[in-house]
mmCIF file of C-alpha atoms in Angstrom:
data_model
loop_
_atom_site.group_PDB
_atom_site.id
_atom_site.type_symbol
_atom_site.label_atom_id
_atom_site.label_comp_id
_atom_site.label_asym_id
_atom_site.label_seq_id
_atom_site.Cartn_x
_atom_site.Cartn_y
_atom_site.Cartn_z
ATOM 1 C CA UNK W 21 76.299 217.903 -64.658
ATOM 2 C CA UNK W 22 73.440 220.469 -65.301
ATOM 3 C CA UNK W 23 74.350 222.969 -68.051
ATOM 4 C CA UNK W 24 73.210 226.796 -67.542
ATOM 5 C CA UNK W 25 73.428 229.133 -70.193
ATOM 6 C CA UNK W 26 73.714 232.935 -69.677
ATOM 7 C CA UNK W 27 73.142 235.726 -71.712
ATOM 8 C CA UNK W 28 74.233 239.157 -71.327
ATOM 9 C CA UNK W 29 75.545 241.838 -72.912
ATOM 10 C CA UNK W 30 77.660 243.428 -70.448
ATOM 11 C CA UNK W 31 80.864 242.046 -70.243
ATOM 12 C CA UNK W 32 81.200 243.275 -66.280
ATOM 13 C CA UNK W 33 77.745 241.556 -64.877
ATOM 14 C CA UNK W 34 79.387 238.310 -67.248
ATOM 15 C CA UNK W 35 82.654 238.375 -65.036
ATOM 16 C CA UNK W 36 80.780 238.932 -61.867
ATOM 17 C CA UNK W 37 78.754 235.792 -62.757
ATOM 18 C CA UNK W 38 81.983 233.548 -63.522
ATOM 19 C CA UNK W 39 83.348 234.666 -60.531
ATOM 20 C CA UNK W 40 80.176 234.118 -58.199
ATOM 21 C CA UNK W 41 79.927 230.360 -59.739
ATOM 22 C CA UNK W 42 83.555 229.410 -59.580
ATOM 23 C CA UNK W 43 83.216 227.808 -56.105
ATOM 24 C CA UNK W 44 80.309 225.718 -57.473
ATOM 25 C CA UNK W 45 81.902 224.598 -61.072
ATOM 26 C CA UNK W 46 81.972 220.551 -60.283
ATOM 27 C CA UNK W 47 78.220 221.613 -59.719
ATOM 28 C CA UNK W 48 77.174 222.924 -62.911
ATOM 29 C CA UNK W 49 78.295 223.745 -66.197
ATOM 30 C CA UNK W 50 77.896 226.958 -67.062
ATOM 31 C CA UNK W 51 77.997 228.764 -70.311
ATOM 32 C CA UNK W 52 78.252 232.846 -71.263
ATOM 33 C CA UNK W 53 76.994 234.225 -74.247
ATOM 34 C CA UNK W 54 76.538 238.179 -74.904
ATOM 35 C CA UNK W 55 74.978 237.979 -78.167
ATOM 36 C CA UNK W 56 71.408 235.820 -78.039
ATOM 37 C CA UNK W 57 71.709 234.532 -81.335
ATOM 38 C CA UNK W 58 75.209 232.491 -80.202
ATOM 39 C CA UNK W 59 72.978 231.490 -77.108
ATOM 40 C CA UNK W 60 70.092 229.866 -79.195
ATOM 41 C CA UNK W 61 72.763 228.049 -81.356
ATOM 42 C CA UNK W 62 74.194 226.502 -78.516
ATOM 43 C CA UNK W 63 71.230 225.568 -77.364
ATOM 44 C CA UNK W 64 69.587 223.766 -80.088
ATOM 45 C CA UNK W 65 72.477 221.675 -80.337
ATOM 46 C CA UNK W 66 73.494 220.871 -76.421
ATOM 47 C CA UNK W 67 70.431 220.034 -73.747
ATOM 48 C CA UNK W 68 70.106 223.558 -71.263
ATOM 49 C CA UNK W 69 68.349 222.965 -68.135
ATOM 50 C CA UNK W 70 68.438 226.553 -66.846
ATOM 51 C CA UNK W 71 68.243 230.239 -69.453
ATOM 52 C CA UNK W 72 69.763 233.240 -67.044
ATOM 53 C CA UNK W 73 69.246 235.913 -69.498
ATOM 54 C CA UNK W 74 69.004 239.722 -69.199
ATOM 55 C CA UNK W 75 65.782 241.117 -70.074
ATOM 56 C CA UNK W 76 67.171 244.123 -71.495
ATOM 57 C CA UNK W 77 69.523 243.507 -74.636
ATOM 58 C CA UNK W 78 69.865 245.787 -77.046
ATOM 59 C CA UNK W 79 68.899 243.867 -80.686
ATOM 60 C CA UNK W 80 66.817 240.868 -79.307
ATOM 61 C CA UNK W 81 65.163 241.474 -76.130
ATOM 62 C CA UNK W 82 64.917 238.747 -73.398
ATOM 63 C CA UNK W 83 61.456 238.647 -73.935
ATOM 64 C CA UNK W 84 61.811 237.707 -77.930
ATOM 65 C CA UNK W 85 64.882 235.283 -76.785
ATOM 66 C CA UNK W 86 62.318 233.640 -74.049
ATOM 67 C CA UNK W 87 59.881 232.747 -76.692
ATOM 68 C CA UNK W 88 62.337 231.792 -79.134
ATOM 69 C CA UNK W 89 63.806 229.229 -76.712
ATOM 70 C CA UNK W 90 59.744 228.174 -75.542
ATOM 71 C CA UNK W 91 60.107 226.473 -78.804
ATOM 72 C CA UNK W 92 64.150 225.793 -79.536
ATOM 73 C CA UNK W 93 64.088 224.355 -76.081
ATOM 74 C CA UNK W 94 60.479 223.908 -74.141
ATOM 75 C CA UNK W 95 61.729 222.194 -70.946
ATOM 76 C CA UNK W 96 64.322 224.659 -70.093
ATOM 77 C CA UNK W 97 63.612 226.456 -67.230
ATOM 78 C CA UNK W 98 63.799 230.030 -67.526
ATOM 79 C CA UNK W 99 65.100 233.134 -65.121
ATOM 80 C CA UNK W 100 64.994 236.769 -66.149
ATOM 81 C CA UNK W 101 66.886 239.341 -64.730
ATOM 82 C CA UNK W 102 66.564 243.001 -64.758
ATOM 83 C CA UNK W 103 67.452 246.494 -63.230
ATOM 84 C CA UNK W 104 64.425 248.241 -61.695
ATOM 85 C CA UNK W 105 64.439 251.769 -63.247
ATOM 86 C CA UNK W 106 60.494 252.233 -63.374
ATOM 87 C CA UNK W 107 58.452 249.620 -61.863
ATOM 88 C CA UNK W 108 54.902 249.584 -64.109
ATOM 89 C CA UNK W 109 57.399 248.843 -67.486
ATOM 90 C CA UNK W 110 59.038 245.935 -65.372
ATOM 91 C CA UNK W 111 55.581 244.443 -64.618
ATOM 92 C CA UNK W 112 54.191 244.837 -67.724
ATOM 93 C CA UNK W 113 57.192 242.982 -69.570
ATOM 94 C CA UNK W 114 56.560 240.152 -67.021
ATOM 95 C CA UNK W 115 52.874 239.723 -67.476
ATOM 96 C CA UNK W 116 53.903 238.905 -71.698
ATOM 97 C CA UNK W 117 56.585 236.698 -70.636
ATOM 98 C CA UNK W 118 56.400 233.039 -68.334
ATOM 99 C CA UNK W 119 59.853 232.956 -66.355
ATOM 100 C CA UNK W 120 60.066 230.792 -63.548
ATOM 101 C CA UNK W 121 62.659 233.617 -61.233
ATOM 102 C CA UNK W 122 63.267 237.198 -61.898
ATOM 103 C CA UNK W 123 66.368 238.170 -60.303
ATOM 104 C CA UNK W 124 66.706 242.307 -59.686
ATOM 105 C CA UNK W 125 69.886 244.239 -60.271
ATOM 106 C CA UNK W 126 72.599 244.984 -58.731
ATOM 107 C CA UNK W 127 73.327 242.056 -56.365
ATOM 108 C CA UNK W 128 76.541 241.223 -55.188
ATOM 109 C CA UNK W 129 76.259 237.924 -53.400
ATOM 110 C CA UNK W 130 76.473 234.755 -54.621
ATOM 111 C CA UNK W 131 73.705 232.996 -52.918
ATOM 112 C CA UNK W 132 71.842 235.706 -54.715
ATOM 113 C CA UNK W 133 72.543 233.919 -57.771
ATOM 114 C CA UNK W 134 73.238 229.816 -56.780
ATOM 115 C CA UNK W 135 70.081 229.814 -55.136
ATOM 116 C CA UNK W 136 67.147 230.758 -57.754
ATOM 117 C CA UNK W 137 69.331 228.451 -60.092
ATOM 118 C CA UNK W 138 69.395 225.471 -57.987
ATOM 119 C CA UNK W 139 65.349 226.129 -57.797
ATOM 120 C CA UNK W 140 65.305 226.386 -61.276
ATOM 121 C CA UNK W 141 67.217 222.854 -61.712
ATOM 122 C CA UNK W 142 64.882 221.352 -59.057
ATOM 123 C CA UNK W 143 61.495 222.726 -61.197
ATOM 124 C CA UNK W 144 63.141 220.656 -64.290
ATOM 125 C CA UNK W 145 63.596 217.303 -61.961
ATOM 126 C CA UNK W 146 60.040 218.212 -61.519
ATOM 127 C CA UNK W 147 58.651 218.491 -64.847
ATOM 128 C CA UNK W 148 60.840 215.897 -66.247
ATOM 129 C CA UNK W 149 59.818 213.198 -63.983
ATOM 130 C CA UNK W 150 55.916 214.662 -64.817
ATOM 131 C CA UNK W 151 57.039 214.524 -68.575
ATOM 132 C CA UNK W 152 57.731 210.885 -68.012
ATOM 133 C CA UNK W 153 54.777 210.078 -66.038
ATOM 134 C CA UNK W 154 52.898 211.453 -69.028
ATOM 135 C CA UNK W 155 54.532 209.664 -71.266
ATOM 136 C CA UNK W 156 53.685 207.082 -69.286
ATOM 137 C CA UNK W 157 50.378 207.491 -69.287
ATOM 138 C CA UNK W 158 50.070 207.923 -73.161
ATOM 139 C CA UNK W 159 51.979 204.731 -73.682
ATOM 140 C CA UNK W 160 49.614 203.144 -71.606
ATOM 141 C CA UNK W 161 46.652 204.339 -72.722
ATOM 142 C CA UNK W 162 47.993 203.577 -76.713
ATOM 143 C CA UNK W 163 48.357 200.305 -74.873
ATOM 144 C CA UNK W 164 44.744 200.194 -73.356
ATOM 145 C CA UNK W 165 43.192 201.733 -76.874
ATOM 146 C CA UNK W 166 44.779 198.576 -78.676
ATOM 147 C CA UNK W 167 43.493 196.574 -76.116
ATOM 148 C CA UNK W 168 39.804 198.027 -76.445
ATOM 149 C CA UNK W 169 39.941 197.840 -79.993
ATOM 150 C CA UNK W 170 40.954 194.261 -80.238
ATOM 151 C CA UNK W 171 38.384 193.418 -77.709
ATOM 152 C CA UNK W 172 35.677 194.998 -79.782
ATOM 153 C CA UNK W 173 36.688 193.169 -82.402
ATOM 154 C CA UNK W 174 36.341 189.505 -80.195
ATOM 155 C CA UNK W 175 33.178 191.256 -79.163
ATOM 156 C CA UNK W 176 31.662 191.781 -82.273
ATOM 157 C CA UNK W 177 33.249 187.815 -83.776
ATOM 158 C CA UNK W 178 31.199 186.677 -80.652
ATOM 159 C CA UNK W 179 28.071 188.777 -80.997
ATOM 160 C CA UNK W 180 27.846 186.861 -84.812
ATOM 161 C CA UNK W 181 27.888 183.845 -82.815
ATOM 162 C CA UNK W 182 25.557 184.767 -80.848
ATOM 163 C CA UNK W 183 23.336 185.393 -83.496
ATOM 164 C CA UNK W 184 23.548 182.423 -85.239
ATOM 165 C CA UNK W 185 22.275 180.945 -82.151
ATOM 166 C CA UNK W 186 19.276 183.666 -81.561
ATOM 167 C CA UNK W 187 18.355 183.288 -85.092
ATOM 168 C CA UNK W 188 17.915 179.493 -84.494
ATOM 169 C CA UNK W 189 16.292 179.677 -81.658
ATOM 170 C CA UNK W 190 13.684 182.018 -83.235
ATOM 171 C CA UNK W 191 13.229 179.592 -85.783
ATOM 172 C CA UNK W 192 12.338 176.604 -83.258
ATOM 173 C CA UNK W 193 10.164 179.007 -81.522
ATOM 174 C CA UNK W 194 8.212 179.844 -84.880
ATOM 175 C CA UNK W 195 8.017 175.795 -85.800
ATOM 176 C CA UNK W 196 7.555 175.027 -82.504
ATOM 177 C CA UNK W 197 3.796 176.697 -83.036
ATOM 178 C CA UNK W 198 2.653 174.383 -84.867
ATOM 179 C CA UNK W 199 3.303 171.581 -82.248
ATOM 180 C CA UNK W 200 0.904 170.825 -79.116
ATOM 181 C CA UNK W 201 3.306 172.579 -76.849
ATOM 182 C CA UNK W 202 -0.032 174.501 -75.489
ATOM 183 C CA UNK W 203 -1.908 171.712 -74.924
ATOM 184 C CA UNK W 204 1.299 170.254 -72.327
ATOM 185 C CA UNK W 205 -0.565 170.626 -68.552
ATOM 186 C CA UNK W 206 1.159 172.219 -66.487
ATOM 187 C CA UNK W 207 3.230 169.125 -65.198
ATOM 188 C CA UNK W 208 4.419 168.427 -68.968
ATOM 189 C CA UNK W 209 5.381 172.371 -69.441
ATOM 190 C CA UNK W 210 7.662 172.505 -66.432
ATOM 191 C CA UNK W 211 10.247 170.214 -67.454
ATOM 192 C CA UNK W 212 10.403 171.800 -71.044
ATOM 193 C CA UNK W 213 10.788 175.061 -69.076
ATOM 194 C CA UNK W 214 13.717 173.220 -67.428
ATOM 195 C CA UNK W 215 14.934 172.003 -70.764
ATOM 196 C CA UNK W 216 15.364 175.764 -72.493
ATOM 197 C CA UNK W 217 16.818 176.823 -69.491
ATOM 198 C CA UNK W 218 19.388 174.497 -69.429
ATOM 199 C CA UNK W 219 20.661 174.756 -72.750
ATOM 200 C CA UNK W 220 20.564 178.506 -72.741
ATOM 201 C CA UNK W 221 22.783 178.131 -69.034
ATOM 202 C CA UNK W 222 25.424 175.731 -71.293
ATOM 203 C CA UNK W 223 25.102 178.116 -73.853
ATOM 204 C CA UNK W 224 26.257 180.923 -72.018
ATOM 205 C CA UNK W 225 28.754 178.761 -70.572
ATOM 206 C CA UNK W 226 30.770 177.777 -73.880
ATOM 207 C CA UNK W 227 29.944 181.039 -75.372
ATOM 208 C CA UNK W 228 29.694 184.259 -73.071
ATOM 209 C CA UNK W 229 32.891 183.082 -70.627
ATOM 210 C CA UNK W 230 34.738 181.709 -72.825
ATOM 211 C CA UNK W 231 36.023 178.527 -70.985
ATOM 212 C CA UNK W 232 39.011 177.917 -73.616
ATOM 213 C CA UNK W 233 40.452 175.341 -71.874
ATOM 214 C CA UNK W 234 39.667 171.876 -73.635
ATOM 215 C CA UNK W 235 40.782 169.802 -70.512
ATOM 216 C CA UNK W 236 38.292 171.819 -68.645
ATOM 217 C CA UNK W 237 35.839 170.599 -71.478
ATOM 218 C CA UNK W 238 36.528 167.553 -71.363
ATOM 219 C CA UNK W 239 36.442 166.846 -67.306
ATOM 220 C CA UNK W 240 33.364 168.938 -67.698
ATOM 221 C CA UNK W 241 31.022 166.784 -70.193
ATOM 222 C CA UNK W 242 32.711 163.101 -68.390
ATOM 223 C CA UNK W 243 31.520 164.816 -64.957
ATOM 224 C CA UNK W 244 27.898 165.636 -66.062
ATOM 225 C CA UNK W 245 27.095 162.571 -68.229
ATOM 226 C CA UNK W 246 29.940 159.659 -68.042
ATOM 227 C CA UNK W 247 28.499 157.360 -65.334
ATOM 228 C CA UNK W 248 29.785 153.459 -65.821
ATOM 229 C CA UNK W 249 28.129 152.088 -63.048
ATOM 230 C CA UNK W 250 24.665 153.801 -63.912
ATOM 231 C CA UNK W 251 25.534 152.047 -67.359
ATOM 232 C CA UNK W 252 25.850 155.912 -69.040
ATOM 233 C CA UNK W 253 28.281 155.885 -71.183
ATOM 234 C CA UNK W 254 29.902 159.413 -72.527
ATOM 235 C CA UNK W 255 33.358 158.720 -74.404
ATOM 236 C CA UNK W 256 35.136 161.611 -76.484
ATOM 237 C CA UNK W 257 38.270 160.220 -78.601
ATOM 238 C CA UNK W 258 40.405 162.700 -80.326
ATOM 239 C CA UNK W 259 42.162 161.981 -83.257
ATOM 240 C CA UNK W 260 43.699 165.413 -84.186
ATOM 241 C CA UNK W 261 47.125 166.496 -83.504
ATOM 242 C CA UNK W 262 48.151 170.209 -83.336
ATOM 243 C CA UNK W 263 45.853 173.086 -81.925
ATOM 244 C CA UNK W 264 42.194 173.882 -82.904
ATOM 245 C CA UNK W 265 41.031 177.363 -83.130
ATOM 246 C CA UNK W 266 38.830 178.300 -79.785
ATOM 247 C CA UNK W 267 36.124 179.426 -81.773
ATOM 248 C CA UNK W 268 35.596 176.699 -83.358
ATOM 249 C CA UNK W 269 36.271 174.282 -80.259
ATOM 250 C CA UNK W 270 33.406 175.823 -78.343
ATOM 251 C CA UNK W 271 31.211 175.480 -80.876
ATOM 252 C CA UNK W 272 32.665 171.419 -80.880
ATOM 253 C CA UNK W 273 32.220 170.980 -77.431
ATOM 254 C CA UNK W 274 28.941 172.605 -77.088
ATOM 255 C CA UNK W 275 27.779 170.073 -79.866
ATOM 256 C CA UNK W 276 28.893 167.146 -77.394
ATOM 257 C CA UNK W 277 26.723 168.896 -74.329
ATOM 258 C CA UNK W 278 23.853 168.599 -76.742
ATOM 259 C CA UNK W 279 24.481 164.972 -77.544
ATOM 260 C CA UNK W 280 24.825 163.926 -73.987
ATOM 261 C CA UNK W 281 22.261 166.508 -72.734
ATOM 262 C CA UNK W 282 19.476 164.433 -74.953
ATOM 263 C CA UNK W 283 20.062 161.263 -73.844
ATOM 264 C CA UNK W 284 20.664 162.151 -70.405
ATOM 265 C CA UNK W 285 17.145 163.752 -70.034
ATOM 266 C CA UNK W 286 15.542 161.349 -72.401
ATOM 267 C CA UNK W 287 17.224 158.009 -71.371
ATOM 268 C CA UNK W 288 17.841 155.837 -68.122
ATOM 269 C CA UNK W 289 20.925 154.497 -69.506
ATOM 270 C CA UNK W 290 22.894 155.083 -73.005
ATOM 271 C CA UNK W 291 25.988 154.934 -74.617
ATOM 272 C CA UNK W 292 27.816 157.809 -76.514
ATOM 273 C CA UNK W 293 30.871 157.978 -78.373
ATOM 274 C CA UNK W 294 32.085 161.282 -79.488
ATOM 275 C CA UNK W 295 35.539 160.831 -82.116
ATOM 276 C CA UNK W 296 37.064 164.199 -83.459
ATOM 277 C CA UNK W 297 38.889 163.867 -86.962
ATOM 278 C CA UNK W 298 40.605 166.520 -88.813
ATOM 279 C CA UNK W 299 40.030 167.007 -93.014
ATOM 280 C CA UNK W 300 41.738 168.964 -95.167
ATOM 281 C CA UNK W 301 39.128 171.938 -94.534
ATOM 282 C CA UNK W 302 36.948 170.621 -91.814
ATOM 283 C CA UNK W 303 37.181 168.787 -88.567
ATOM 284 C CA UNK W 304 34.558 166.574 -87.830
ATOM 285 C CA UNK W 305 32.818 165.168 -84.799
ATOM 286 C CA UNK W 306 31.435 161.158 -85.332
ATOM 287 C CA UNK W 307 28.677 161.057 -82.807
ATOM 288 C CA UNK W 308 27.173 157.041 -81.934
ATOM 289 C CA UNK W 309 24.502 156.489 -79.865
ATOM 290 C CA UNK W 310 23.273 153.330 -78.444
ATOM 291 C CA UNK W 311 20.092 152.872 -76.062
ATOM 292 C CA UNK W 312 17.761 150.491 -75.159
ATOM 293 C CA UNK W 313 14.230 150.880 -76.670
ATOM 294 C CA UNK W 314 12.497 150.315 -73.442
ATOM 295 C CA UNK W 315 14.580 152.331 -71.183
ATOM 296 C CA UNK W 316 13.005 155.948 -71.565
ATOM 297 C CA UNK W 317 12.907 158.476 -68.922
ATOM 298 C CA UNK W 318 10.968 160.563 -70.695
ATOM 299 C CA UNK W 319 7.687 158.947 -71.424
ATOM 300 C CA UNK W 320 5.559 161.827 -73.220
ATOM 301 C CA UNK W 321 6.585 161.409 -76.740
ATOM 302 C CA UNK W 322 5.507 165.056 -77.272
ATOM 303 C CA UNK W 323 8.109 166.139 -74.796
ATOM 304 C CA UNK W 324 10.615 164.210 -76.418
ATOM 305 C CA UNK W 325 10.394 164.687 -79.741
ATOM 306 C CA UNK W 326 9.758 168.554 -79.089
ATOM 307 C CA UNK W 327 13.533 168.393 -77.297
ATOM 308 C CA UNK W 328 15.306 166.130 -80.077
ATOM 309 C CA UNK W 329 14.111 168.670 -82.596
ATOM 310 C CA UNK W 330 15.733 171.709 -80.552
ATOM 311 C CA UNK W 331 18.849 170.132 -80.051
ATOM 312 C CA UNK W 332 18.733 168.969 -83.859
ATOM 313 C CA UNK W 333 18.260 172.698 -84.798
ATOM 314 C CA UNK W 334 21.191 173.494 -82.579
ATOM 315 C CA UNK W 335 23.479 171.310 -84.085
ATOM 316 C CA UNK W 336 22.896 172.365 -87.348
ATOM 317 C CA UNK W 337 23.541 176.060 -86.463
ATOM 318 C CA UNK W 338 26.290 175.464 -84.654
ATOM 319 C CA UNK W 339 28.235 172.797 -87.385
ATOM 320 C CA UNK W 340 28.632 173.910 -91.041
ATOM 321 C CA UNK W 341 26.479 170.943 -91.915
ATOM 322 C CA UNK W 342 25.455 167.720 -90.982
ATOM 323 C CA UNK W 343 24.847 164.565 -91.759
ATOM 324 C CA UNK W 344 22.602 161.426 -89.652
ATOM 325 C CA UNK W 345 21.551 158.124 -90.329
ATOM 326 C CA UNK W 346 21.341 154.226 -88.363
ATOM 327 C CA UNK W 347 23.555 152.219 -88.400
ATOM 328 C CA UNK W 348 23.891 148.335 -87.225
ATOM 329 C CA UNK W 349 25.669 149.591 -83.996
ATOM 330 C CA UNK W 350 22.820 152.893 -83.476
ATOM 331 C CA UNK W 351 22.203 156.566 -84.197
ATOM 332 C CA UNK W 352 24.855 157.799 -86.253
ATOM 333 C CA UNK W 353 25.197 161.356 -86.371
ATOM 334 C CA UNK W 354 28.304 163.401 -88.701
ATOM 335 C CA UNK W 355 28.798 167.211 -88.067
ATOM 336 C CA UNK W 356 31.171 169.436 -89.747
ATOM 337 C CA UNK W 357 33.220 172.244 -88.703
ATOM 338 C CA UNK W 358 35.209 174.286 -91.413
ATOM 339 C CA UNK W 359 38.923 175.511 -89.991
ATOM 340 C CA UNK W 360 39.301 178.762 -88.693
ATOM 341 C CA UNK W 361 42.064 181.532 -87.864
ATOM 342 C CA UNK W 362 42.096 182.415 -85.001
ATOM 343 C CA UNK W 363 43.610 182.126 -81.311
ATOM 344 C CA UNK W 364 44.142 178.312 -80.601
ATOM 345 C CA UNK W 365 43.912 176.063 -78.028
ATOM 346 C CA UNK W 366 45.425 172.984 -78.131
ATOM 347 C CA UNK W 367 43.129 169.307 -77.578
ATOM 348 C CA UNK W 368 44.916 166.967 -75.650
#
């Protein structure tokens, strides 16, 4: 039930109110007050929807009481009423006051009454379901600012990755002068063109979208390089239980593209195992490789060695160090990856 609050200092004009709002008590709740200072106490302890007060009291005006109760109470809606004995002193009063209604004396029906209230209580639906919408709107945009700010952060984590990987491949680039890279013809240039553009593709793929999902890694790299009856050979053995950090599992699966992205464009046929182990501190990728000597697909040994040394410089900036060597059984090749908070996703 909506709760209106009168104030007026004549006790006649407050019995003509009871009595016009008797018929319409299940309707509202309405409460009298002639002195303004009993009305503002009520008030700050009960919710008012609707202030019917008398402009013209004798200690506190209606005016003071209105902006009193514009900070008591802001959402109640306010009506003014008033006798017109000179017209400019009535305007002026209401252009220093915001009142929703001004209701002129004498009036002697009820609907003269009932119906600017029942405006009034229709105005406060209105502004308290565009209160809420606001509110809304705040908590959603609190929401969206957390959001933001928690993406910058990611943003900024991945921009340092990203630089890691600049930085290294501005290093190639400067050691890569001193090789006979300009002396390639045109037919040896293209597919070292091809090469770079490659790896940056994968790179962008691990790094800029973000493909978290290690089963999507995995089906990935066995797709694009495990082919049995080609005798290619791409295995990837996991020996880590729990969840790995994504950060550091893109960097781990990148690692394998470069592994079976060198042999692939450098060999007719190979054989690569890939075994993950977790340390205290690190997890770490075995790498074996296993090839026949006289099965290159690469013949230029300019080309070749100019590719093994980019995806060597890779690796290294990618791992937190490294470690090669051969073995009875091929290549061997350690990297490291120190653990990392983060968001995890699991490796199945």
């Amino acid at each position: 039930m909506s709760t209106i609050v009168f104030v007026d200092d004549n006790s006649k004009w407050t019995a003509n109110y009871k009595r016009m709002l008797t018929p319409f008590q299940n309707e509202l709740h309405c409460v009298y007050f002639q002195q303004p200072e009993e009305a503002m106490e009520y008030m700050s302890a009960h919710p008012t929807e609707v202030l019917v007060c008398e402009l013209d009291l004798p200690v506190m005006s209606g005016p003071e009481l209105f902006e009193m109760v514009d900070m008591l109470s802001p959402a109640t809606v306010k009506i003014g009423m008033a006798q017109v004995r000179n017209v400019a002193e009535t305007l002026d009063m209401l252009n220093q006051i915001k009142i929703y209604k001004l209701i002129l004396k004498p009036f002697f029906l009820a609907e003269d009454l009932i119906v600017p209230i029942r405006a009034a209580l229709e105005h406060y639906t209105e502004c308290a379901k565009e209160r809420e919408l606001q509110q809304k709107i705040e908590k959603n945009l609190q929401i969206l600012n957390k959001e933001t700010e928690e993406l910058l952060k990611k943003m900024k984590k991945k921009k340092q990755g990203h630089d890691r990987i600049l930085k290294a491949m501005l290093g190639m680039v400067e050691q890569n002068l001193s090789l006979p890279v300009a002396e390639f013809d045109s037919e040896k240039k293209l597919p070292v063109k091809n090469y770079c553009e490659e790896l940056l593709r994968e790179f962008f793929q691990y790094y800029m979208y973000e493909k978290k999902n290690l089963i999507f890694h995995l089906n990935y790299l066995k797709n694009k390089f495990h082919f049995p009856g080609k005798s290619c050979d791409f295995l990837i053995r996991s020996k880590v239980e729990g969840e790995i950090p994504v950060t550091v599992m893109n960097r781990i699966a990148y690692v394998m593209f470069l592994n079976g992205f060198l042999c692939e464009q450098c060999l007719e046929s190979y054989h690569i195992e890939n075994v993950l182990e977790e340390e205290e501190k690190e997890y770490v990728l075995h790498v074996r490789y296993r090839w026949a000597e006289s099965n290159y697909r690469e013949t230029d040994p300019k080309v070749i060695k100019l590719l093994q040394h980019m995806v060597k410089e890779l690796q290294v900036t990618l791992s937190d160090h490294m470690a090669e060597g051969d073995g009875e059984q091929g290549r061997m090749l350690r990297l490291y990856f120190r653990k990392e908070e983060g968001k995890c996703a699991a490796f199945y």
